[in-house]
mmCIF file of N, CA, C and O and ligand atoms in Angstrom:
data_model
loop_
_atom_site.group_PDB
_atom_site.id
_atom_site.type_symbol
_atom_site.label_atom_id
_atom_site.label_comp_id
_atom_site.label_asym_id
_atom_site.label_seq_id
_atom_site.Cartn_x
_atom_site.Cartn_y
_atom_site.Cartn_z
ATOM 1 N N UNK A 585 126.432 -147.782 29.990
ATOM 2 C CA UNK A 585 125.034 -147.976 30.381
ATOM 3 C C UNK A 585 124.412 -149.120 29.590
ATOM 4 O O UNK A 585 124.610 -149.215 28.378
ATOM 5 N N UNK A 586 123.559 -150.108 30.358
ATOM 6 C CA UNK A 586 122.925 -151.081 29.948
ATOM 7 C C UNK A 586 121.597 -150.730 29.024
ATOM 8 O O UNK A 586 120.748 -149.905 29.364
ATOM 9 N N UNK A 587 121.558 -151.549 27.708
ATOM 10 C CA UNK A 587 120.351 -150.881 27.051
ATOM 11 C C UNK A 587 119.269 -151.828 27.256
ATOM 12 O O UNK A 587 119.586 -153.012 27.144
ATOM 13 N N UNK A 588 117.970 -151.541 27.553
ATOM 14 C CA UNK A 588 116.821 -152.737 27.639
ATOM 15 C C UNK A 588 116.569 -153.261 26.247
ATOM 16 O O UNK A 588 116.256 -152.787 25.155
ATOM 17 N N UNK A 589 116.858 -154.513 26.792
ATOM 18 C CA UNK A 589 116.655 -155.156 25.619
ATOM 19 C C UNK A 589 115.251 -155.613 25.419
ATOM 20 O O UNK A 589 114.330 -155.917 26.178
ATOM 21 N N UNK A 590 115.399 -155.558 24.241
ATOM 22 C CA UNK A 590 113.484 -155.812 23.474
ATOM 23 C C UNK A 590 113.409 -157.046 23.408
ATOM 24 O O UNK A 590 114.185 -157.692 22.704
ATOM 25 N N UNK A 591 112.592 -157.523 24.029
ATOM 26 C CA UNK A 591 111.977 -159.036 23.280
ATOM 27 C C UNK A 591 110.827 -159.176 23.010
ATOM 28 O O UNK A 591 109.763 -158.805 23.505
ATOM 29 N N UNK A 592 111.334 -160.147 21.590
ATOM 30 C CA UNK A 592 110.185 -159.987 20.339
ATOM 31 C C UNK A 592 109.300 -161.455 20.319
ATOM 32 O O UNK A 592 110.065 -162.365 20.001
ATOM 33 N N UNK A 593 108.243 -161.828 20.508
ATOM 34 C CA UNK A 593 107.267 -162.819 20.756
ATOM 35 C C UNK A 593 107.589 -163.629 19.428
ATOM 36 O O UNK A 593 107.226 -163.270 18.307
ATOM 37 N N UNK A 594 108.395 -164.885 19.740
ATOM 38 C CA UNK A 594 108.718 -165.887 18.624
ATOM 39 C C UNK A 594 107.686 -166.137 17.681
ATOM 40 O O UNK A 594 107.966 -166.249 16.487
ATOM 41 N N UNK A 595 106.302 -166.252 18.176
ATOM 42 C CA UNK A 595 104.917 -166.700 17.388
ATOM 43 C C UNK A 595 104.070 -165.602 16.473
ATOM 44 O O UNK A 595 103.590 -165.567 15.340
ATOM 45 N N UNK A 596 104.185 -164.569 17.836
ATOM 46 C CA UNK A 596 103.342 -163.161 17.020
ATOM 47 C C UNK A 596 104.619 -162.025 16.126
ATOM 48 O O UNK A 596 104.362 -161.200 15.250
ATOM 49 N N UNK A 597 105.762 -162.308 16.628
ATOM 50 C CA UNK A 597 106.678 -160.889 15.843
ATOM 51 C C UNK A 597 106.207 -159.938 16.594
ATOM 52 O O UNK A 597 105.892 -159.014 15.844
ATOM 53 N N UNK A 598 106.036 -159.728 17.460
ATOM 54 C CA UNK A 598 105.514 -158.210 18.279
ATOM 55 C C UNK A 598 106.311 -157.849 19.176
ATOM 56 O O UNK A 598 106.648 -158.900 19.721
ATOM 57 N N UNK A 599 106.981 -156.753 19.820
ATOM 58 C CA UNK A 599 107.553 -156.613 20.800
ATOM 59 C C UNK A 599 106.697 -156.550 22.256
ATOM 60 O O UNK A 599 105.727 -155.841 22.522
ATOM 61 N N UNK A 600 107.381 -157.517 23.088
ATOM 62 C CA UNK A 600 106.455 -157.904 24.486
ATOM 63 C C UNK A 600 106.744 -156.569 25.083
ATOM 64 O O UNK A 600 107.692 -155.793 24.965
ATOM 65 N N UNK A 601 105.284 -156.535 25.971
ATOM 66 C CA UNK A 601 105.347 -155.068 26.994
ATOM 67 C C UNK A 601 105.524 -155.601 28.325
ATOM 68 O O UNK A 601 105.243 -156.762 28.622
ATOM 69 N N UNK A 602 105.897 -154.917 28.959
ATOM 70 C CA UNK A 602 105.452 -155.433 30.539
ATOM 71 C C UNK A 602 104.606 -155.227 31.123
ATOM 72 O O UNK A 602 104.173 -154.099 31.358
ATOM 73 N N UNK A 603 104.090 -156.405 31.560
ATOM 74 C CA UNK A 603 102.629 -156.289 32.268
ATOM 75 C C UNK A 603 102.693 -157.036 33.822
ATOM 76 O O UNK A 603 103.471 -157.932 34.149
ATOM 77 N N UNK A 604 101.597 -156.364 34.708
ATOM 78 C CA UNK A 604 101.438 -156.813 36.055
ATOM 79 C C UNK A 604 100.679 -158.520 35.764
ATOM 80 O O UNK A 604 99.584 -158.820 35.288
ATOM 81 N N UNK A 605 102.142 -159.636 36.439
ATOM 82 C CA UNK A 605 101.326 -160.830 36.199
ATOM 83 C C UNK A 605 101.336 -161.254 37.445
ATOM 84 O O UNK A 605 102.090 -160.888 38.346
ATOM 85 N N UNK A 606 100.038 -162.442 37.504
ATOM 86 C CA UNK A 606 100.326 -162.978 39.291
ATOM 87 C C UNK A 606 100.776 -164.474 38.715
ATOM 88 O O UNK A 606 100.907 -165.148 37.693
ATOM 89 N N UNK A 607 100.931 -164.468 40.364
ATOM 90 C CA UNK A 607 101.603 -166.224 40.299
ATOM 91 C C UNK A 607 101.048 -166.413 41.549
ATOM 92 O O UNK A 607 100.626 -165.637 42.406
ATOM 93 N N UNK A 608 101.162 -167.868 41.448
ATOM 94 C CA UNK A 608 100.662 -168.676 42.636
ATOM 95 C C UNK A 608 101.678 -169.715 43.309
ATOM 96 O O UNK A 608 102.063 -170.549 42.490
ATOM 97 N N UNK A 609 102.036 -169.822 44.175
ATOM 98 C CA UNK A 609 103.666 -170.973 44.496
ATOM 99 C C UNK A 609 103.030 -171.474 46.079
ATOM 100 O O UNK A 609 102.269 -170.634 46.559
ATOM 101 N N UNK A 610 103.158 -172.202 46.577
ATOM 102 C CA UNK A 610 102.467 -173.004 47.830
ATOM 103 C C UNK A 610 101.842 -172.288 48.318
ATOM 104 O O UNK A 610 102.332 -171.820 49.346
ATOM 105 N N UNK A 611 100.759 -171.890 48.007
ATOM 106 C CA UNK A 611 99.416 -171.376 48.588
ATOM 107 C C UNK A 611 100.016 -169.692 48.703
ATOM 108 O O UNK A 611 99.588 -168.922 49.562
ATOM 109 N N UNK A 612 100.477 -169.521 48.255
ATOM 110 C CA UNK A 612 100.950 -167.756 48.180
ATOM 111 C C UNK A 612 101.083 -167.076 46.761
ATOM 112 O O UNK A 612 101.853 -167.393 45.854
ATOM 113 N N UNK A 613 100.235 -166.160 46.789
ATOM 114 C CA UNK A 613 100.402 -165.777 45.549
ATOM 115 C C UNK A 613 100.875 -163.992 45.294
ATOM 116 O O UNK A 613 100.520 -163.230 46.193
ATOM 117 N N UNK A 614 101.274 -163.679 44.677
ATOM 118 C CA UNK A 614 102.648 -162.474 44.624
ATOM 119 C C UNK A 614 102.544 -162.281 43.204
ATOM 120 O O UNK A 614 102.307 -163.185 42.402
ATOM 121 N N UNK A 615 102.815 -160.506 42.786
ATOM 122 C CA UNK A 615 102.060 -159.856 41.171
ATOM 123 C C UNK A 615 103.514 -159.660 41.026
ATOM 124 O O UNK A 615 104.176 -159.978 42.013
ATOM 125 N N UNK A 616 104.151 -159.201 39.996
ATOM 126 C CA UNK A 616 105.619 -159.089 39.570
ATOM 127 C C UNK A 616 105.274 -158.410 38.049
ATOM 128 O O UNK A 616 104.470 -158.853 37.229
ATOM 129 N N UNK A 617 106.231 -157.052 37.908
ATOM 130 C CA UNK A 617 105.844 -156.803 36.133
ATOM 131 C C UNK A 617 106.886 -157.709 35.592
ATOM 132 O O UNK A 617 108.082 -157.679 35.881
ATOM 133 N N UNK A 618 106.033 -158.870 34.415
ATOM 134 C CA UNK A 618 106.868 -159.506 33.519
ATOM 135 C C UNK A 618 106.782 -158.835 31.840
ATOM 136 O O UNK A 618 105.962 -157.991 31.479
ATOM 137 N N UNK A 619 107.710 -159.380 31.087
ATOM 138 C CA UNK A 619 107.023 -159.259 29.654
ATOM 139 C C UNK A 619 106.298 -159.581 29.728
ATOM 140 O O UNK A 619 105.810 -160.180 30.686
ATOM 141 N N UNK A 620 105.662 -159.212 28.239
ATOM 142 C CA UNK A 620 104.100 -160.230 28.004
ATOM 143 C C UNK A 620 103.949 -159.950 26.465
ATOM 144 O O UNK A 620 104.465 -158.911 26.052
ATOM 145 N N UNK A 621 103.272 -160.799 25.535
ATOM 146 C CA UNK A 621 102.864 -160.853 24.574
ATOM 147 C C UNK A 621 101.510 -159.946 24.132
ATOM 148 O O UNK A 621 100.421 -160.513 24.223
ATOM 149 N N UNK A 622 101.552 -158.597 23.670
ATOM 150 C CA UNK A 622 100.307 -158.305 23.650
ATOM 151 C C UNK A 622 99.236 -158.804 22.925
ATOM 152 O O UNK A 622 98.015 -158.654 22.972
ATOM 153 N N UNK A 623 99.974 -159.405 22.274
ATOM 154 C CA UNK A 623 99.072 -160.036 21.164
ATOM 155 C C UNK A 623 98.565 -161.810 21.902
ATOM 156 O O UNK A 623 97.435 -161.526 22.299
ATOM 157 N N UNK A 624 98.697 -162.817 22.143
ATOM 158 C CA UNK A 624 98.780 -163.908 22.497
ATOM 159 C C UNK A 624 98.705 -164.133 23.777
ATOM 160 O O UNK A 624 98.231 -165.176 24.229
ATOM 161 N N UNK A 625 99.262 -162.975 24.654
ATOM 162 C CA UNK A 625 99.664 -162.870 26.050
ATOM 163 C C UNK A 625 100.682 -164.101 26.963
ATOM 164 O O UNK A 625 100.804 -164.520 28.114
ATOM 165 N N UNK A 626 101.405 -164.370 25.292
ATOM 166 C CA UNK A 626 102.446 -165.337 26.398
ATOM 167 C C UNK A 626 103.390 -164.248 27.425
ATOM 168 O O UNK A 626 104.067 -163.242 27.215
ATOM 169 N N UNK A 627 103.022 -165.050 28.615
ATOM 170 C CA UNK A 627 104.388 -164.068 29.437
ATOM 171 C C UNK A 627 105.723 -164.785 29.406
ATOM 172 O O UNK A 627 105.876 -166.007 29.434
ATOM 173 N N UNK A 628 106.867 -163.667 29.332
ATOM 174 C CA UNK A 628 108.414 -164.172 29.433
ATOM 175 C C UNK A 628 108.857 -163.771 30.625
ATOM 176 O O UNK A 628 109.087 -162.609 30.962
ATOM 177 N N UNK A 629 109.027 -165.162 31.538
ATOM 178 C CA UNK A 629 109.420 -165.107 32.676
ATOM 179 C C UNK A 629 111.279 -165.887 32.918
ATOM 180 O O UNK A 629 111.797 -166.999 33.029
ATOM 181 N N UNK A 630 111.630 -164.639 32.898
ATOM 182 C CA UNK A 630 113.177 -165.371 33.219
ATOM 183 C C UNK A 630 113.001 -165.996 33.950
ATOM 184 O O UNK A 630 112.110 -165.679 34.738
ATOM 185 N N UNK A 631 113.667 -167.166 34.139
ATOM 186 C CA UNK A 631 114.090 -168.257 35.319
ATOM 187 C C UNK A 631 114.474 -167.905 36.351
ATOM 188 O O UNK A 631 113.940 -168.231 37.411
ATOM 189 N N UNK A 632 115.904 -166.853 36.204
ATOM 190 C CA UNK A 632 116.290 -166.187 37.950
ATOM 191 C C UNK A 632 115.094 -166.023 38.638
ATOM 192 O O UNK A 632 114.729 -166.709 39.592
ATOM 193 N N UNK A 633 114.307 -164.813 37.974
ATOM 194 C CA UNK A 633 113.036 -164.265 38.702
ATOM 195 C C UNK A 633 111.824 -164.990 38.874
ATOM 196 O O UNK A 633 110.825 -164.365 39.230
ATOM 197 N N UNK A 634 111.786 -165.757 38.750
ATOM 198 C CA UNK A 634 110.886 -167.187 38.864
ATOM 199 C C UNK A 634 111.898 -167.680 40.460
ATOM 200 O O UNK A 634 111.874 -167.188 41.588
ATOM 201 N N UNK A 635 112.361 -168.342 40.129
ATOM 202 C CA UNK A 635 113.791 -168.774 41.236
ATOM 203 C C UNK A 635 113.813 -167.616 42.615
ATOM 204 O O UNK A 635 113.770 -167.948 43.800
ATOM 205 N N UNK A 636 113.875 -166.498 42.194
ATOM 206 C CA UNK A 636 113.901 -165.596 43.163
ATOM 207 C C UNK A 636 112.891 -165.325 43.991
ATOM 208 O O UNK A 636 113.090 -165.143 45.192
ATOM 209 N N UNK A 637 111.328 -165.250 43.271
ATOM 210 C CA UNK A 637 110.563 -165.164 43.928
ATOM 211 C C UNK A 637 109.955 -166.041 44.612
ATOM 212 O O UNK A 637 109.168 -165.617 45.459
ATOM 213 N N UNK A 638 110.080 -167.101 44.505
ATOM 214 C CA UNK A 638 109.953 -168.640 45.597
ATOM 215 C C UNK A 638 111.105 -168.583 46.211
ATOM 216 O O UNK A 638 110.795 -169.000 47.327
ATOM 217 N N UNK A 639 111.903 -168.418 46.235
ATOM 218 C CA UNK A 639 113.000 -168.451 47.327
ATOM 219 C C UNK A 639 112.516 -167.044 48.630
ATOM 220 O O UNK A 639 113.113 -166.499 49.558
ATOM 221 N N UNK A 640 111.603 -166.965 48.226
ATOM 222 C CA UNK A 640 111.109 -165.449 48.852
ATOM 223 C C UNK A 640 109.753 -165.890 50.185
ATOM 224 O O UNK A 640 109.400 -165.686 51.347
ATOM 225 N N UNK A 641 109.341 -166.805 48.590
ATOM 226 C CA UNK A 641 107.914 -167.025 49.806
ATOM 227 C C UNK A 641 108.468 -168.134 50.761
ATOM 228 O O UNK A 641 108.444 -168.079 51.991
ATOM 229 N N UNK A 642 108.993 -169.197 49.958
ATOM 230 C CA UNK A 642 109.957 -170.072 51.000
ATOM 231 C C UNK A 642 110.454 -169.389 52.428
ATOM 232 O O UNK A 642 110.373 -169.639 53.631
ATOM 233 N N UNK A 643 110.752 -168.853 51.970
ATOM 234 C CA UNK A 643 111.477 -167.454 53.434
ATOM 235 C C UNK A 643 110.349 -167.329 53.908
ATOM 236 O O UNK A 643 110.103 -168.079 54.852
ATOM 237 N N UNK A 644 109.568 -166.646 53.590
ATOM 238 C CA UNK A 644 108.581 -165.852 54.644
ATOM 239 C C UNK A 644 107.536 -167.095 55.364
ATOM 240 O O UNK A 644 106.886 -166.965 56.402
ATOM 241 N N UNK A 645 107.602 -168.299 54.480
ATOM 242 C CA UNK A 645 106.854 -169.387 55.221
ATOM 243 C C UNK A 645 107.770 -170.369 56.786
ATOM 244 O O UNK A 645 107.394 -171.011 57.767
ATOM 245 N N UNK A 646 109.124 -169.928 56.160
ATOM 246 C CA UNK A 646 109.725 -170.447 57.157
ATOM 247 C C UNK A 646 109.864 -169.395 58.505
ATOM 248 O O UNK A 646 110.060 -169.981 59.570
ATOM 249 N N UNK A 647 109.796 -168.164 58.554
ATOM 250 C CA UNK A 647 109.634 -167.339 59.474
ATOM 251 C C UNK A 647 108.649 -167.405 60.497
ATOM 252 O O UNK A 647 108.848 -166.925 61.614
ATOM 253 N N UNK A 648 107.568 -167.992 60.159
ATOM 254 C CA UNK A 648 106.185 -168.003 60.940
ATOM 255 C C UNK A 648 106.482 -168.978 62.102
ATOM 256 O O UNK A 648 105.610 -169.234 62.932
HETATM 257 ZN ZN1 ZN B 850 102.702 -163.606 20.870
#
């Protein structure tokens, strides 16, 4: 079994929580739980899931 791994905010030392963040990508915007910094509120957004979710709206814009 896979253990969740903690990540710890390089600036504050705090362990990030996950929080509901939005995004905005060609006029579409979509909430996703990312880490987040509670302290600073940097969010840690892996790249796949960045990548994934525009490959998403991409899709649904090309459907119309
Ligand atoms: Zn921080």
């Amino acid at each position: 079994m896979e253990e969740n791994k903690i990540m710890i905010c390089g600036k504050c030392n705090v362990e990030l929580e996950p929080a509901k963040t939005y995004f905005s990508y060609l006029d579409h915007s979509f909430d996703t739980d990312v880490l987040r910094c509670p302290k600073c509120g940097l969010p840690f957004v892996p790249e796949e899931l960045a990548n994934e979710r525009m490959a998403q709206v991409e899709m649904s814009l090309e459907d119309k």
